[in-house]
Amino acid sequence: MKVDGKHIRSIWLEPDGWTVSAIDQRLLPHDFVVARLTTCDAAADAIRSMLVRGAPLIGATAAYGMALARRADSSDAALDRAYQKLIATRPTAINLKWALDEMRRLLRPLPPPQRTAAAYARAGDIAEEDIAINQGIGRHGLALIEAIAASKKPGERVNVLTHCNAGWLATVDWGTATAPIYLAHERGHNIHVWVDETRPRNQGASLTAWELGHHGVPHTVIPDNTGGHLMQHGMVDLVITGTDRVTANGDVCNKIGTYLKALAAQDNGVPFYVALPSPTIDFSVDDGIAEIPIEQRGAEEVTDMTGRTADGRIETVRIVPAGSPVANYAFDVTPARLVTGLITERGVLKADRAALAAAFPERTADAAE
Amino acid sequence: MKVDGKHIRSIWLEPDGWTVSAIDQRLLPHDFVVARLTTCDAAADAIRSMLVRGAPLIGATAAYGMALARRADSSDAALDRAYQKLIATRPTAINLKWALDEMRRLLRPLPPPQRTAAAYARAGDIAEEDIAINQGIGRHGLALIEAIAASKKPGERVNVLTHCNAGWLATVDWGTATAPIYLAHERGHNIHVWVDETRPRNQGASLTAWELGHHGVPHTVIPDNTGGHLMQHGMVDLVITGTDRVTANGDVCNKIGTYLKALAAQDNGVPFYVALPSPTIDFSVDDGIAEIPIEQRGAEEVTDMTGRTADGRIETVRIVPAGSPVANYAFDVTPARLVTGLITERGVLKADRAALAAAFPERTADAAE
C-alpha cells in the first residue's frame, strides 16, 4: 500500500537478485528505514527482534532467510542449521513453521548447486502467494462491509474496530484484517477504523495508525480499554482482527487483548470477524486455550515506552516503579464460540471444525496422515 | 498506608491549621512531592489537573477547597463562586458534588464569621469519615478474601486483579478496592495483586504499583489486555475495582476498561466485586449506560507518555503518528448484571435496586424527595 504517496511492500528482493530488503518496523511510526538482510542470521534476528512482525511477513522473511542461508552454504547440514535457527525465533508463529517446512521439503531433494536459485524462487512465490491470499480475504471481507453499508443511510460511515496490526505491514502487502478495509476505501465506501493502541508494544498506535494514515483511510487511535464503551454505544459496526494461529475447531490465538474485544462484541451484538490466510490454520491443535503455549516476552516491553520528544529526539522512558514485577503474555485465545466468522481466501467460514475441514480438505487430509 | 516505611495520608491539614497538603500524584511513581494548597483556586486546579484524583480524595479536596475559599472571603457570593468553580472541575465525580453540597448546606445558614472554622472542621471530618468508611469496606472485603483462602491449600496465594487506582492514593487512606487487600496482607494472608496498567493515564502502573510496593504487598503489573488470559487460566481468584459512580440499580461507572474485565470475569466464573463508599451511589440515576455522560479527556493523554529515562531525566514522548486522530473516553459503565457484589461500608450488597435501597434507606428517601 502507499507510503508518502508511493506504493511499497513490507519485504522485497533488491535488483541485485539476492539482497532482501524490509521495512524496520521497530522504528515506525517515527522513522521510515529500510533494513538490508544479507544473511540467514540477519533474517533470524529480524524476526526475533521484531524488525519484521506479523505471521505472514514472518513466514516470507523466514523463506528468504532459508534462501540467504543457501547462498552461503548449500549443504544438508547448513539447511538443517538454518531451519533450526529460524524456527527458534518465534515459537507461536505457525506461518513460520509452514514456510520453513515448505522450503525444506522443496530444497532437500535438490542437488546442492540448484538449491539457491530454487530457494529464492520459492521465497518470491511465497511472497506473491501472500498478496494473492490477502486480496482474496479483501474481496470476501468487502462483501461483509458492503452488507453493513447497505443497511445504513447512503454514505453513512461504517466503523470497524481492529486490534494490533494485521495490516499490510504484517504481511507482504494489503494485510489480512485491513485488506477488506483498504478495498472498501478504494471502492469509495465511507469507512472509519477504530485502532486499538495494543499495549504493550503499541502495534496499533504505531503501525496500524501509520499505515492507514499514509494510505488516507480515516481512523482514530483508542486505548485498548475503550472498545467496550464504543460497542455499548453503537459506535462499532464490526470488529476485524488478524490471528497468529487458528485451531482446527476455530479457536483464535491472537495478540493479547483480542479475547476481551470478542467478549464485548458478543455482549453488544457486534459481529466479530477474524481475517486469516489459510496457512494460519493449525489442524494439529484443537483446544486453543488448553493446548497453545502462550509466549511470555520481556518485562521492558511493559515497563518502558519509546517515542519521540517534542524536540524530535527518540527516547525510552520507564513508566512502572522500579521494583514492581511485570508479566507480559504476548497472546491470548478467543474461543470459537465468540467468533462470528473467519475471513479466509476461500470465503467467510463458520469458526468450527466442520466448516474449516470442508473448506480445506487437503489440509485436514495432511493432519490425519 | 506506608511510604518509605512511614505512615502517610494522601491529603492532610498542616500544623498551621489552614494550609492543606496533598501528594502530587502526577509525579508518581518517579518523584514523591507534596503540594501545598493555600487557595480555593489551587484546590480546583489540583482536582482538574489530577494532582489529586480518585472519587473520595476529590471529595475531600473539594471540601478543603471550600474551607480555603472561606478563609479568603466568607460572603454568600464567594460561597457560590467556590461551589461553581469546584463543581466544574470533574463533572463525572459524584463524590465531588456530594462533598460540595454538604459544605454548602452546612455553611450557608452560619453567620459569615463562623464559616471558616466550621468549614475546616467539616472538611477534616469528611477526611476522617472517608477513612472510617474504607476500613469498613476493608473488613467486609476481607471476609470475601478469607472465604477464598479457606477454599485453597493452607498458605496458597489468593490472586486479586484490580483496574486503575482505587488505592489509598485515591482516598484519604486505605483505599476502597485496596482496603480488603491491605487488611488481608496485614492479617498475614498470602495475597498477590495483578495490577492493570490502566491506559491511557497508567494509574495502575504508576500509582497502584507504587503504593502496593511501598506497603510491601506482592503484586505484578500487567497490560490492560492481559486480564482475560489470566482468568482463562485460573490465575485470578477475584476482581476488585473501585468506582466513580454507582447508579440506583447497581450499574458501575468506573475507569475506561472496567467493563471489559467484568465481561472476562463473567465468562470465566471469576467473582467481580466493586468497592465503594456509599456517597458514590447516585440514587438519582438508573441506567448507567443510557444516562451517565462519559467525560472525554485530551488526546495528549493517549498520544504522549511521560516517564523516567535510564539516566534519570523525566521526558514525555509521543507514541502515535502525527496526524492520527485520537479518542479518549475516561470512563465506561459496567452493567449491574456483571457485578457479583458491591463492597460498601455497610456490607457486601447485591448490585440491584432493592439491595441498595434496603442498605441505604435514608439515601433513597432523599432521592424520592
mmCIF file of C-alpha atoms in Angstrom, chain A:
data_model
loop_
_atom_site.group_PDB
_atom_site.id
_atom_site.type_symbol
_atom_site.label_atom_id
_atom_site.label_comp_id
_atom_site.label_asym_id
_atom_site.label_seq_id
_atom_site.Cartn_x
_atom_site.Cartn_y
_atom_site.Cartn_z
ATOM 1 C CA MET A 1 0.000 0.000 0.000
ATOM 2 C CA LYS A 2 1.077 3.639 -0.038
ATOM 3 C CA VAL A 3 3.828 5.407 1.897
ATOM 4 C CA ASP A 4 4.263 9.084 1.105
ATOM 5 C CA GLY A 5 2.036 8.522 -1.934
ATOM 6 C CA LYS A 6 4.181 5.723 -3.372
ATOM 7 C CA HIS A 7 3.271 2.015 -3.432
ATOM 8 C CA ILE A 8 5.619 -0.139 -1.367
ATOM 9 C CA ARG A 9 5.710 -3.665 0.118
ATOM 10 C CA SER A 10 6.956 -4.711 3.559
ATOM 11 C CA ILE A 11 9.668 -7.026 2.138
ATOM 12 C CA TRP A 12 11.191 -7.288 -1.325
ATOM 13 C CA LEU A 13 14.150 -8.623 -3.286
ATOM 14 C CA GLU A 14 16.620 -5.953 -4.389
ATOM 15 C CA PRO A 15 17.535 -5.669 -8.095
ATOM 16 C CA ASP A 16 20.866 -7.434 -7.312
ATOM 17 C CA GLY A 17 18.784 -10.613 -7.120
ATOM 18 C CA TRP A 18 19.908 -11.737 -3.685
ATOM 19 C CA THR A 19 19.737 -8.936 -1.089
ATOM 20 C CA VAL A 20 16.442 -8.866 0.804
ATOM 21 C CA SER A 21 15.089 -5.525 1.993
ATOM 22 C CA ALA A 22 12.480 -4.999 4.687
ATOM 23 C CA ILE A 23 10.997 -2.018 6.482
ATOM 24 C CA ASP A 24 12.438 -1.759 10.005
ATOM 25 C CA GLN A 25 9.112 -1.729 11.821
ATOM 26 C CA ARG A 26 10.704 -1.096 15.207
ATOM 27 C CA LEU A 27 11.370 2.488 14.138
ATOM 28 C CA LEU A 28 7.827 3.214 12.986
ATOM 29 C CA PRO A 29 5.946 5.482 13.217
ATOM 30 C CA HIS A 30 8.842 7.845 13.897
ATOM 31 C CA ASP A 31 11.359 6.875 11.227
ATOM 32 C CA PHE A 32 10.948 5.078 7.920
ATOM 33 C CA VAL A 33 14.100 2.988 7.491
ATOM 34 C CA VAL A 34 14.724 0.028 5.171
ATOM 35 C CA ALA A 35 16.946 -2.779 6.512
ATOM 36 C CA ARG A 36 19.050 -4.851 4.116
ATOM 37 C CA LEU A 37 19.174 -8.531 5.091
ATOM 38 C CA THR A 38 22.141 -10.374 3.585
ATOM 39 C CA THR A 39 22.485 -13.469 5.803
ATOM 40 C CA CYS A 40 20.248 -16.092 7.407
ATOM 41 C CA ASP A 41 21.369 -14.764 10.790
ATOM 42 C CA ALA A 42 20.172 -11.300 9.808
ATOM 43 C CA ALA A 43 16.794 -12.723 8.791
ATOM 44 C CA ALA A 44 16.529 -14.638 12.078
ATOM 45 C CA ASP A 45 17.496 -11.526 14.028
ATOM 46 C CA ALA A 46 14.937 -9.506 12.073
ATOM 47 C CA ILE A 47 12.213 -11.925 13.177
ATOM 48 C CA ARG A 48 13.410 -12.261 16.758
ATOM 49 C CA SER A 49 13.896 -8.522 17.304
ATOM 50 C CA MET A 50 10.569 -7.761 15.591
ATOM 51 C CA LEU A 51 12.219 -5.682 12.872
ATOM 52 C CA VAL A 52 9.611 -7.656 10.907
ATOM 53 C CA ARG A 53 6.473 -8.977 12.612
ATOM 54 C CA GLY A 54 3.077 -10.349 11.664
ATOM 55 C CA ALA A 55 2.528 -14.027 10.892
ATOM 56 C CA PRO A 56 2.568 -13.821 7.057
ATOM 57 C CA LEU A 57 5.542 -11.458 6.919
ATOM 58 C CA ILE A 58 7.434 -13.669 9.361
ATOM 59 C CA GLY A 59 6.764 -16.592 7.008
ATOM 60 C CA ALA A 60 8.047 -14.681 3.978
ATOM 61 C CA THR A 61 11.095 -13.455 5.905
ATOM 62 C CA ALA A 62 11.876 -16.993 7.062
ATOM 63 C CA ALA A 63 11.602 -18.243 3.482
ATOM 64 C CA TYR A 64 14.029 -15.564 2.346
ATOM 65 C CA GLY A 65 16.215 -16.470 5.334
ATOM 66 C CA MET A 66 16.435 -20.042 4.007
ATOM 67 C CA ALA A 67 17.407 -18.627 0.604
ATOM 68 C CA LEU A 68 20.093 -16.402 2.156
ATOM 69 C CA ALA A 69 21.442 -19.457 4.047
ATOM 70 C CA ARG A 70 21.619 -21.465 0.775
ATOM 71 C CA ARG A 71 23.659 -18.727 -0.824
ATOM 72 C CA ALA A 72 26.325 -19.073 1.902
ATOM 73 C CA ASP A 73 26.293 -22.862 2.171
ATOM 74 C CA SER A 74 24.078 -25.255 0.204
ATOM 75 C CA SER A 75 24.837 -28.403 2.222
ATOM 76 C CA ASP A 76 22.224 -30.531 4.007
ATOM 77 C CA ALA A 77 23.822 -29.647 7.341
ATOM 78 C CA ALA A 78 23.501 -25.926 6.596
ATOM 79 C CA LEU A 79 19.897 -26.474 5.561
ATOM 80 C CA ASP A 80 19.144 -28.044 8.938
ATOM 81 C CA ARG A 81 21.043 -25.349 10.835
ATOM 82 C CA ALA A 82 19.124 -22.597 9.039
ATOM 83 C CA TYR A 83 15.815 -24.345 9.708
ATOM 84 C CA GLN A 84 16.607 -24.698 13.419
ATOM 85 C CA LYS A 85 17.871 -21.139 13.724
ATOM 86 C CA LEU A 86 14.772 -19.684 12.083
ATOM 87 C CA ILE A 87 12.177 -21.887 13.788
ATOM 88 C CA ALA A 88 13.539 -20.928 17.221
ATOM 89 C CA THR A 89 12.824 -17.231 16.724
ATOM 90 C CA ARG A 90 9.059 -17.178 17.409
ATOM 91 C CA PRO A 91 7.618 -20.448 18.723
ATOM 92 C CA THR A 92 3.956 -19.334 18.439
ATOM 93 C CA ALA A 93 4.073 -18.350 14.760
ATOM 94 C CA ILE A 94 2.525 -21.150 12.748
ATOM 95 C CA ASN A 95 3.295 -19.453 9.395
ATOM 96 C CA LEU A 96 6.951 -19.551 10.303
ATOM 97 C CA LYS A 97 6.887 -23.340 10.597
ATOM 98 C CA TRP A 98 4.755 -23.657 7.483
ATOM 99 C CA ALA A 99 7.169 -21.598 5.347
ATOM 100 C CA LEU A 100 10.231 -23.368 6.724
ATOM 101 C CA ASP A 101 8.732 -26.825 6.186
ATOM 102 C CA GLU A 102 7.780 -25.801 2.666
ATOM 103 C CA MET A 103 11.309 -24.607 1.902
ATOM 104 C CA ARG A 104 12.941 -27.702 3.396
ATOM 105 C CA ARG A 105 10.575 -30.032 1.537
ATOM 106 C CA LEU A 106 11.423 -28.287 -1.724
ATOM 107 C CA LEU A 107 15.166 -27.957 -1.199
ATOM 108 C CA ARG A 108 16.141 -31.233 0.443
ATOM 109 C CA PRO A 109 15.656 -33.414 -2.700
ATOM 110 C CA LEU A 110 17.535 -30.968 -4.965
ATOM 111 C CA PRO A 111 21.249 -31.231 -5.718
ATOM 112 C CA PRO A 112 23.020 -28.533 -3.622
ATOM 113 C CA PRO A 113 24.067 -26.387 -6.648
ATOM 114 C CA GLN A 114 20.409 -25.934 -7.612
ATOM 115 C CA ARG A 115 19.206 -25.071 -4.129
ATOM 116 C CA THR A 116 19.961 -21.331 -4.021
ATOM 117 C CA ALA A 117 18.056 -20.408 -7.168
ATOM 118 C CA ALA A 118 15.167 -22.666 -6.187
ATOM 119 C CA ALA A 119 15.082 -21.167 -2.695
ATOM 120 C CA TYR A 120 14.924 -17.572 -3.963
ATOM 121 C CA ALA A 121 12.252 -18.511 -6.488
ATOM 122 C CA ARG A 122 10.111 -20.248 -3.859
ATOM 123 C CA ALA A 123 10.559 -17.413 -1.350
ATOM 124 C CA GLY A 124 9.439 -14.966 -4.025
ATOM 125 C CA ASP A 125 6.433 -17.150 -4.783
ATOM 126 C CA ILE A 126 5.545 -17.323 -1.081
ATOM 127 C CA ALA A 127 5.522 -13.505 -1.037
ATOM 128 C CA GLU A 128 3.314 -13.354 -4.155
ATOM 129 C CA GLU A 129 1.004 -16.043 -2.767
ATOM 130 C CA ASP A 130 0.596 -13.994 0.399
ATOM 131 C CA ILE A 131 -0.525 -10.997 -1.644
ATOM 132 C CA ALA A 132 -2.968 -13.098 -3.654
ATOM 133 C CA ILE A 133 -4.385 -14.618 -0.466
ATOM 134 C CA ASN A 134 -4.830 -11.181 1.109
ATOM 135 C CA GLN A 135 -6.603 -9.891 -1.962
ATOM 136 C CA GLY A 136 -8.948 -12.868 -1.647
ATOM 137 C CA ILE A 137 -9.540 -12.039 2.033
ATOM 138 C CA GLY A 138 -10.177 -8.459 0.946
ATOM 139 C CA ARG A 139 -12.882 -9.450 -1.523
ATOM 140 C CA HIS A 140 -14.701 -11.719 0.932
ATOM 141 C CA GLY A 141 -14.441 -9.156 3.740
ATOM 142 C CA LEU A 142 -15.593 -6.369 1.449
ATOM 143 C CA ALA A 143 -18.896 -8.181 0.992
ATOM 144 C CA LEU A 144 -19.428 -8.065 4.789
ATOM 145 C CA ILE A 145 -18.687 -4.336 4.877
ATOM 146 C CA GLU A 146 -20.927 -3.657 1.892
ATOM 147 C CA ALA A 147 -23.784 -5.548 3.555
ATOM 148 C CA ILE A 148 -23.437 -3.301 6.621
ATOM 149 C CA ALA A 149 -23.166 -0.180 4.446
ATOM 150 C CA ALA A 150 -26.334 -1.245 2.625
ATOM 151 C CA SER A 151 -28.196 -1.375 5.956
ATOM 152 C CA LYS A 152 -27.256 2.253 6.701
ATOM 153 C CA LYS A 153 -28.209 5.563 5.170
ATOM 154 C CA PRO A 154 -26.378 6.178 1.874
ATOM 155 C CA GLY A 155 -22.859 7.410 2.633
ATOM 156 C CA GLU A 156 -23.167 6.872 6.413
ATOM 157 C CA ARG A 157 -19.869 5.717 7.778
ATOM 158 C CA VAL A 158 -19.084 2.102 8.609
ATOM 159 C CA ASN A 159 -16.999 1.739 11.781
ATOM 160 C CA VAL A 160 -14.548 -1.120 12.031
ATOM 161 C CA LEU A 161 -12.576 -1.823 15.196
ATOM 162 C CA THR A 162 -9.248 -3.605 14.885
ATOM 163 C CA HIS A 163 -6.650 -4.766 17.391
ATOM 164 C CA CYS A 164 -2.881 -4.905 16.923
ATOM 165 C CA ASN A 165 -1.533 -4.698 13.384
ATOM 166 C CA ALA A 166 -2.837 -7.195 10.902
ATOM 167 C CA GLY A 167 -2.208 -4.603 8.240
ATOM 168 C CA TRP A 168 -0.047 -4.639 5.152
ATOM 169 C CA LEU A 169 2.987 -4.180 7.374
ATOM 170 C CA ALA A 170 2.214 -7.569 8.964
ATOM 171 C CA THR A 171 2.046 -9.213 5.546
ATOM 172 C CA VAL A 172 3.797 -8.612 2.249
ATOM 173 C CA ASP A 173 1.024 -6.259 1.081
ATOM 174 C CA TRP A 174 -2.688 -5.473 1.692
ATOM 175 C CA GLY A 175 -2.730 -7.063 5.142
ATOM 176 C CA THR A 176 -5.271 -9.534 6.438
ATOM 177 C CA ALA A 177 -7.650 -7.603 8.728
ATOM 178 C CA THR A 178 -7.011 -4.457 6.681
ATOM 179 C CA ALA A 179 -7.471 -5.957 3.191
ATOM 180 C CA PRO A 180 -11.288 -5.553 3.343
ATOM 181 C CA ILE A 181 -10.795 -2.039 4.766
ATOM 182 C CA TYR A 182 -8.367 -0.917 2.036
ATOM 183 C CA LEU A 183 -10.595 -2.434 -0.614
ATOM 184 C CA ALA A 184 -13.724 -0.750 0.806
ATOM 185 C CA HIS A 185 -11.828 2.553 0.939
ATOM 186 C CA GLU A 186 -10.688 2.173 -2.670
ATOM 187 C CA ARG A 187 -14.255 1.372 -3.731
ATOM 188 C CA GLY A 188 -15.331 4.700 -2.254
ATOM 189 C CA HIS A 189 -17.128 3.450 0.871
ATOM 190 C CA ASN A 190 -17.155 5.787 3.878
ATOM 191 C CA ILE A 191 -15.151 3.581 6.209
ATOM 192 C CA HIS A 192 -13.547 4.559 9.523
ATOM 193 C CA VAL A 193 -11.296 2.412 11.690
ATOM 194 C CA TRP A 194 -11.035 2.432 15.500
ATOM 195 C CA VAL A 195 -7.405 1.462 16.058
ATOM 196 C CA ASP A 196 -6.652 -0.232 19.393
ATOM 197 C CA GLU A 197 -3.342 1.066 20.719
ATOM 198 C CA THR A 198 -2.384 -2.576 21.551
ATOM 199 C CA ARG A 199 -0.212 -2.481 24.609
ATOM 200 C CA PRO A 200 2.442 -3.312 25.430
ATOM 201 C CA ARG A 201 4.151 -2.973 22.051
ATOM 202 C CA ASN A 202 1.664 -0.416 20.659
ATOM 203 C CA GLN A 203 1.426 -2.027 17.225
ATOM 204 C CA GLY A 204 -1.939 -0.366 16.674
ATOM 205 C CA ALA A 205 -0.864 3.134 17.659
ATOM 206 C CA SER A 206 2.486 2.883 15.932
ATOM 207 C CA LEU A 207 1.873 0.663 12.874
ATOM 208 C CA THR A 208 -1.833 0.409 12.018
ATOM 209 C CA ALA A 209 -2.355 4.151 12.527
ATOM 210 C CA TRP A 210 0.758 4.862 10.462
ATOM 211 C CA GLU A 211 -0.254 2.690 7.526
ATOM 212 C CA LEU A 212 -3.899 3.812 7.495
ATOM 213 C CA GLY A 213 -2.764 7.428 7.707
ATOM 214 C CA HIS A 214 -0.298 7.063 4.826
ATOM 215 C CA HIS A 215 -2.951 5.374 2.681
ATOM 216 C CA GLY A 216 -5.548 8.001 3.556
ATOM 217 C CA VAL A 217 -8.027 5.801 5.441
ATOM 218 C CA PRO A 218 -9.961 7.693 8.170
ATOM 219 C CA HIS A 219 -9.122 6.268 11.590
ATOM 220 C CA THR A 220 -8.970 7.083 15.303
ATOM 221 C CA VAL A 221 -6.481 5.662 17.796
ATOM 222 C CA ILE A 222 -8.002 4.483 21.089
ATOM 223 C CA PRO A 223 -6.606 2.920 24.247
ATOM 224 C CA ASP A 224 -7.262 -0.834 24.417
ATOM 225 C CA ASN A 225 -9.682 -0.144 27.266
ATOM 226 C CA THR A 226 -12.068 1.823 25.036
ATOM 227 C CA GLY A 227 -13.645 -0.702 22.662
ATOM 228 C CA GLY A 228 -16.282 -1.985 25.076
ATOM 229 C CA HIS A 229 -17.621 1.514 25.695
ATOM 230 C CA LEU A 230 -17.784 2.218 21.951
ATOM 231 C CA MET A 231 -19.684 -1.004 21.313
ATOM 232 C CA GLN A 232 -22.157 -0.266 24.127
ATOM 233 C CA HIS A 233 -22.965 2.992 22.353
ATOM 234 C CA GLY A 234 -23.383 1.615 18.823
ATOM 235 C CA MET A 235 -20.159 3.161 17.590
ATOM 236 C CA VAL A 236 -18.687 -0.082 16.196
ATOM 237 C CA ASP A 237 -20.340 -1.925 13.279
ATOM 238 C CA LEU A 238 -17.923 -4.825 13.129
ATOM 239 C CA VAL A 239 -14.618 -5.996 14.530
ATOM 240 C CA ILE A 240 -11.947 -7.426 12.252
ATOM 241 C CA THR A 241 -8.697 -8.706 13.743
ATOM 242 C CA GLY A 242 -5.914 -10.856 12.440
ATOM 243 C CA THR A 243 -4.613 -14.008 14.115
ATOM 244 C CA ASP A 244 -1.347 -15.828 14.700
ATOM 245 C CA ARG A 245 -2.946 -19.264 14.803
ATOM 246 C CA VAL A 246 -6.434 -20.726 14.379
ATOM 247 C CA THR A 247 -7.050 -24.227 15.707
ATOM 248 C CA ALA A 248 -8.907 -26.999 13.885
ATOM 249 C CA ASN A 249 -12.055 -26.162 15.859
ATOM 250 C CA GLY A 250 -11.840 -22.417 15.198
ATOM 251 C CA ASP A 251 -10.249 -21.059 18.374
ATOM 252 C CA VAL A 252 -8.273 -17.912 17.587
ATOM 253 C CA CYS A 253 -4.852 -17.204 19.066
ATOM 254 C CA ASN A 254 -4.029 -13.544 18.530
ATOM 255 C CA LYS A 255 -2.389 -10.589 20.219
ATOM 256 C CA ILE A 256 -3.149 -10.326 23.937
ATOM 257 C CA GLY A 257 -6.431 -8.488 24.475
ATOM 258 C CA THR A 258 -8.245 -9.832 21.429
ATOM 259 C CA TYR A 259 -10.370 -12.060 23.688
ATOM 260 C CA LEU A 260 -11.630 -9.036 25.639
ATOM 261 C CA LYS A 261 -12.849 -7.377 22.426
ATOM 262 C CA ALA A 262 -14.567 -10.578 21.350
ATOM 263 C CA LEU A 263 -16.414 -10.677 24.683
ATOM 264 C CA ALA A 264 -17.529 -7.069 24.262
ATOM 265 C CA ALA A 265 -18.635 -7.725 20.700
ATOM 266 C CA GLN A 266 -20.743 -10.681 21.814
ATOM 267 C CA ASP A 267 -22.251 -8.712 24.699
ATOM 268 C CA ASN A 268 -23.323 -5.943 22.312
ATOM 269 C CA GLY A 269 -24.332 -7.937 19.243
ATOM 270 C CA VAL A 270 -21.410 -6.629 17.186
ATOM 271 C CA PRO A 271 -20.077 -9.134 14.620
ATOM 272 C CA PHE A 272 -16.545 -10.273 15.417
ATOM 273 C CA TYR A 273 -14.536 -11.433 12.403
ATOM 274 C CA VAL A 274 -11.021 -12.777 12.161
ATOM 275 C CA ALA A 275 -9.155 -12.436 8.868
ATOM 276 C CA LEU A 276 -6.514 -15.024 8.071
ATOM 277 C CA PRO A 277 -4.576 -16.654 5.291
ATOM 278 C CA SER A 278 -5.218 -20.396 5.446
ATOM 279 C CA PRO A 279 -1.620 -21.322 6.420
ATOM 280 C CA THR A 280 -2.515 -19.757 9.780
ATOM 281 C CA ILE A 281 -4.882 -22.649 10.476
ATOM 282 C CA ASP A 282 -3.188 -25.335 12.564
ATOM 283 C CA PHE A 283 -5.177 -28.523 12.060
ATOM 284 C CA SER A 284 -2.956 -30.329 14.577
ATOM 285 C CA VAL A 285 -4.366 -28.362 17.526
ATOM 286 C CA ASP A 286 -7.941 -28.496 18.809
ATOM 287 C CA ASP A 287 -8.468 -26.642 22.075
ATOM 288 C CA GLY A 288 -6.634 -23.338 21.800
ATOM 289 C CA ILE A 289 -6.842 -22.411 25.476
ATOM 290 C CA ALA A 290 -5.609 -25.772 26.739
ATOM 291 C CA GLU A 291 -3.074 -26.560 24.025
ATOM 292 C CA ILE A 292 -1.427 -23.394 22.721
ATOM 293 C CA PRO A 293 1.588 -22.321 24.790
ATOM 294 C CA ILE A 294 1.495 -18.544 25.255
ATOM 295 C CA GLU A 295 4.844 -16.848 24.744
ATOM 296 C CA GLN A 296 5.986 -14.532 27.541
ATOM 297 C CA ARG A 297 8.077 -11.593 26.413
ATOM 298 C CA GLY A 298 10.446 -9.277 28.249
ATOM 299 C CA ALA A 299 9.294 -7.047 31.090
ATOM 300 C CA GLU A 300 10.836 -3.997 29.426
ATOM 301 C CA GLU A 301 8.079 -4.053 26.795
ATOM 302 C CA VAL A 302 5.663 -3.174 29.612
ATOM 303 C CA THR A 303 7.872 -1.036 31.834
ATOM 304 C CA ASP A 304 9.458 1.068 29.087
ATOM 305 C CA MET A 305 7.956 3.164 26.303
ATOM 306 C CA THR A 306 9.814 4.556 23.321
ATOM 307 C CA GLY A 307 8.702 7.587 21.364
ATOM 308 C CA ARG A 308 9.665 10.966 20.038
ATOM 309 C CA THR A 309 10.112 14.010 22.262
ATOM 310 C CA ALA A 310 8.626 17.376 21.297
ATOM 311 C CA ASP A 311 12.049 18.461 20.043
ATOM 312 C CA GLY A 312 12.486 15.375 17.878
ATOM 313 C CA ARG A 313 14.692 13.033 19.906
ATOM 314 C CA ILE A 314 13.804 9.331 20.264
ATOM 315 C CA GLU A 315 13.780 8.488 23.967
ATOM 316 C CA THR A 316 12.817 5.469 26.036
ATOM 317 C CA VAL A 317 11.131 6.193 29.354
ATOM 318 C CA ARG A 318 10.225 3.892 32.228
ATOM 319 C CA ILE A 319 6.601 4.124 33.370
ATOM 320 C CA VAL A 320 6.477 1.415 36.077
ATOM 321 C CA PRO A 321 8.045 1.911 39.530
ATOM 322 C CA ALA A 322 11.444 0.312 39.989
ATOM 323 C CA GLY A 323 10.976 -2.969 41.848
ATOM 324 C CA SER A 324 7.438 -3.703 40.640
ATOM 325 C CA PRO A 325 7.384 -7.084 38.854
ATOM 326 C CA VAL A 326 5.741 -7.291 35.446
ATOM 327 C CA ALA A 327 4.073 -10.064 33.412
ATOM 328 C CA ASN A 328 3.970 -9.882 29.617
ATOM 329 C CA TYR A 329 1.905 -12.581 27.936
ATOM 330 C CA ALA A 330 2.049 -11.937 24.195
ATOM 331 C CA PHE A 331 -1.148 -13.677 23.045
ATOM 332 C CA ASP A 332 -4.498 -14.885 24.211
ATOM 333 C CA VAL A 333 -7.022 -17.318 22.820
ATOM 334 C CA THR A 334 -10.517 -16.301 21.756
ATOM 335 C CA PRO A 335 -12.799 -19.341 21.895
ATOM 336 C CA ALA A 336 -14.523 -20.174 18.612
ATOM 337 C CA ARG A 337 -17.949 -19.556 20.223
ATOM 338 C CA LEU A 338 -17.159 -15.813 20.242
ATOM 339 C CA VAL A 339 -16.106 -15.638 16.583
ATOM 340 C CA THR A 340 -18.799 -14.639 14.071
ATOM 341 C CA GLY A 341 -16.735 -15.776 11.109
ATOM 342 C CA LEU A 342 -13.260 -16.449 9.762
ATOM 343 C CA ILE A 343 -12.488 -14.412 6.638
ATOM 344 C CA THR A 344 -10.195 -16.616 4.541
ATOM 345 C CA GLU A 345 -9.095 -16.571 0.927
ATOM 346 C CA ARG A 346 -11.760 -19.220 0.310
ATOM 347 C CA GLY A 347 -14.615 -17.251 1.821
ATOM 348 C CA VAL A 348 -16.094 -16.374 5.193
ATOM 349 C CA LEU A 349 -16.268 -19.557 7.244
ATOM 350 C CA LYS A 350 -18.006 -20.502 10.444
ATOM 351 C CA ALA A 351 -15.407 -20.932 13.202
ATOM 352 C CA ASP A 352 -15.875 -24.643 13.690
ATOM 353 C CA ARG A 353 -14.252 -27.925 12.758
ATOM 354 C CA ALA A 354 -16.753 -28.915 10.067
ATOM 355 C CA ALA A 355 -16.551 -25.611 8.188
ATOM 356 C CA LEU A 356 -12.759 -25.495 8.298
ATOM 357 C CA ALA A 357 -12.406 -29.112 7.219
ATOM 358 C CA ALA A 358 -14.871 -28.624 4.363
ATOM 359 C CA ALA A 359 -13.057 -25.514 3.108
ATOM 360 C CA PHE A 360 -9.575 -27.024 3.369
ATOM 361 C CA PRO A 361 -9.977 -30.757 2.701
ATOM 362 C CA GLU A 362 -6.355 -31.082 1.551
ATOM 363 C CA ARG A 363 -5.109 -29.680 4.879
ATOM 364 C CA THR A 364 -7.244 -31.946 7.041
ATOM 365 C CA ALA A 365 -6.021 -34.928 4.979
ATOM 366 C CA ASP A 366 -2.467 -33.747 5.819
ATOM 367 C CA ALA A 367 -3.279 -33.588 9.523
ATOM 368 C CA ALA A 368 -4.794 -37.064 9.500
ATOM 369 C CA GLU A 369 -1.698 -38.622 7.935
#
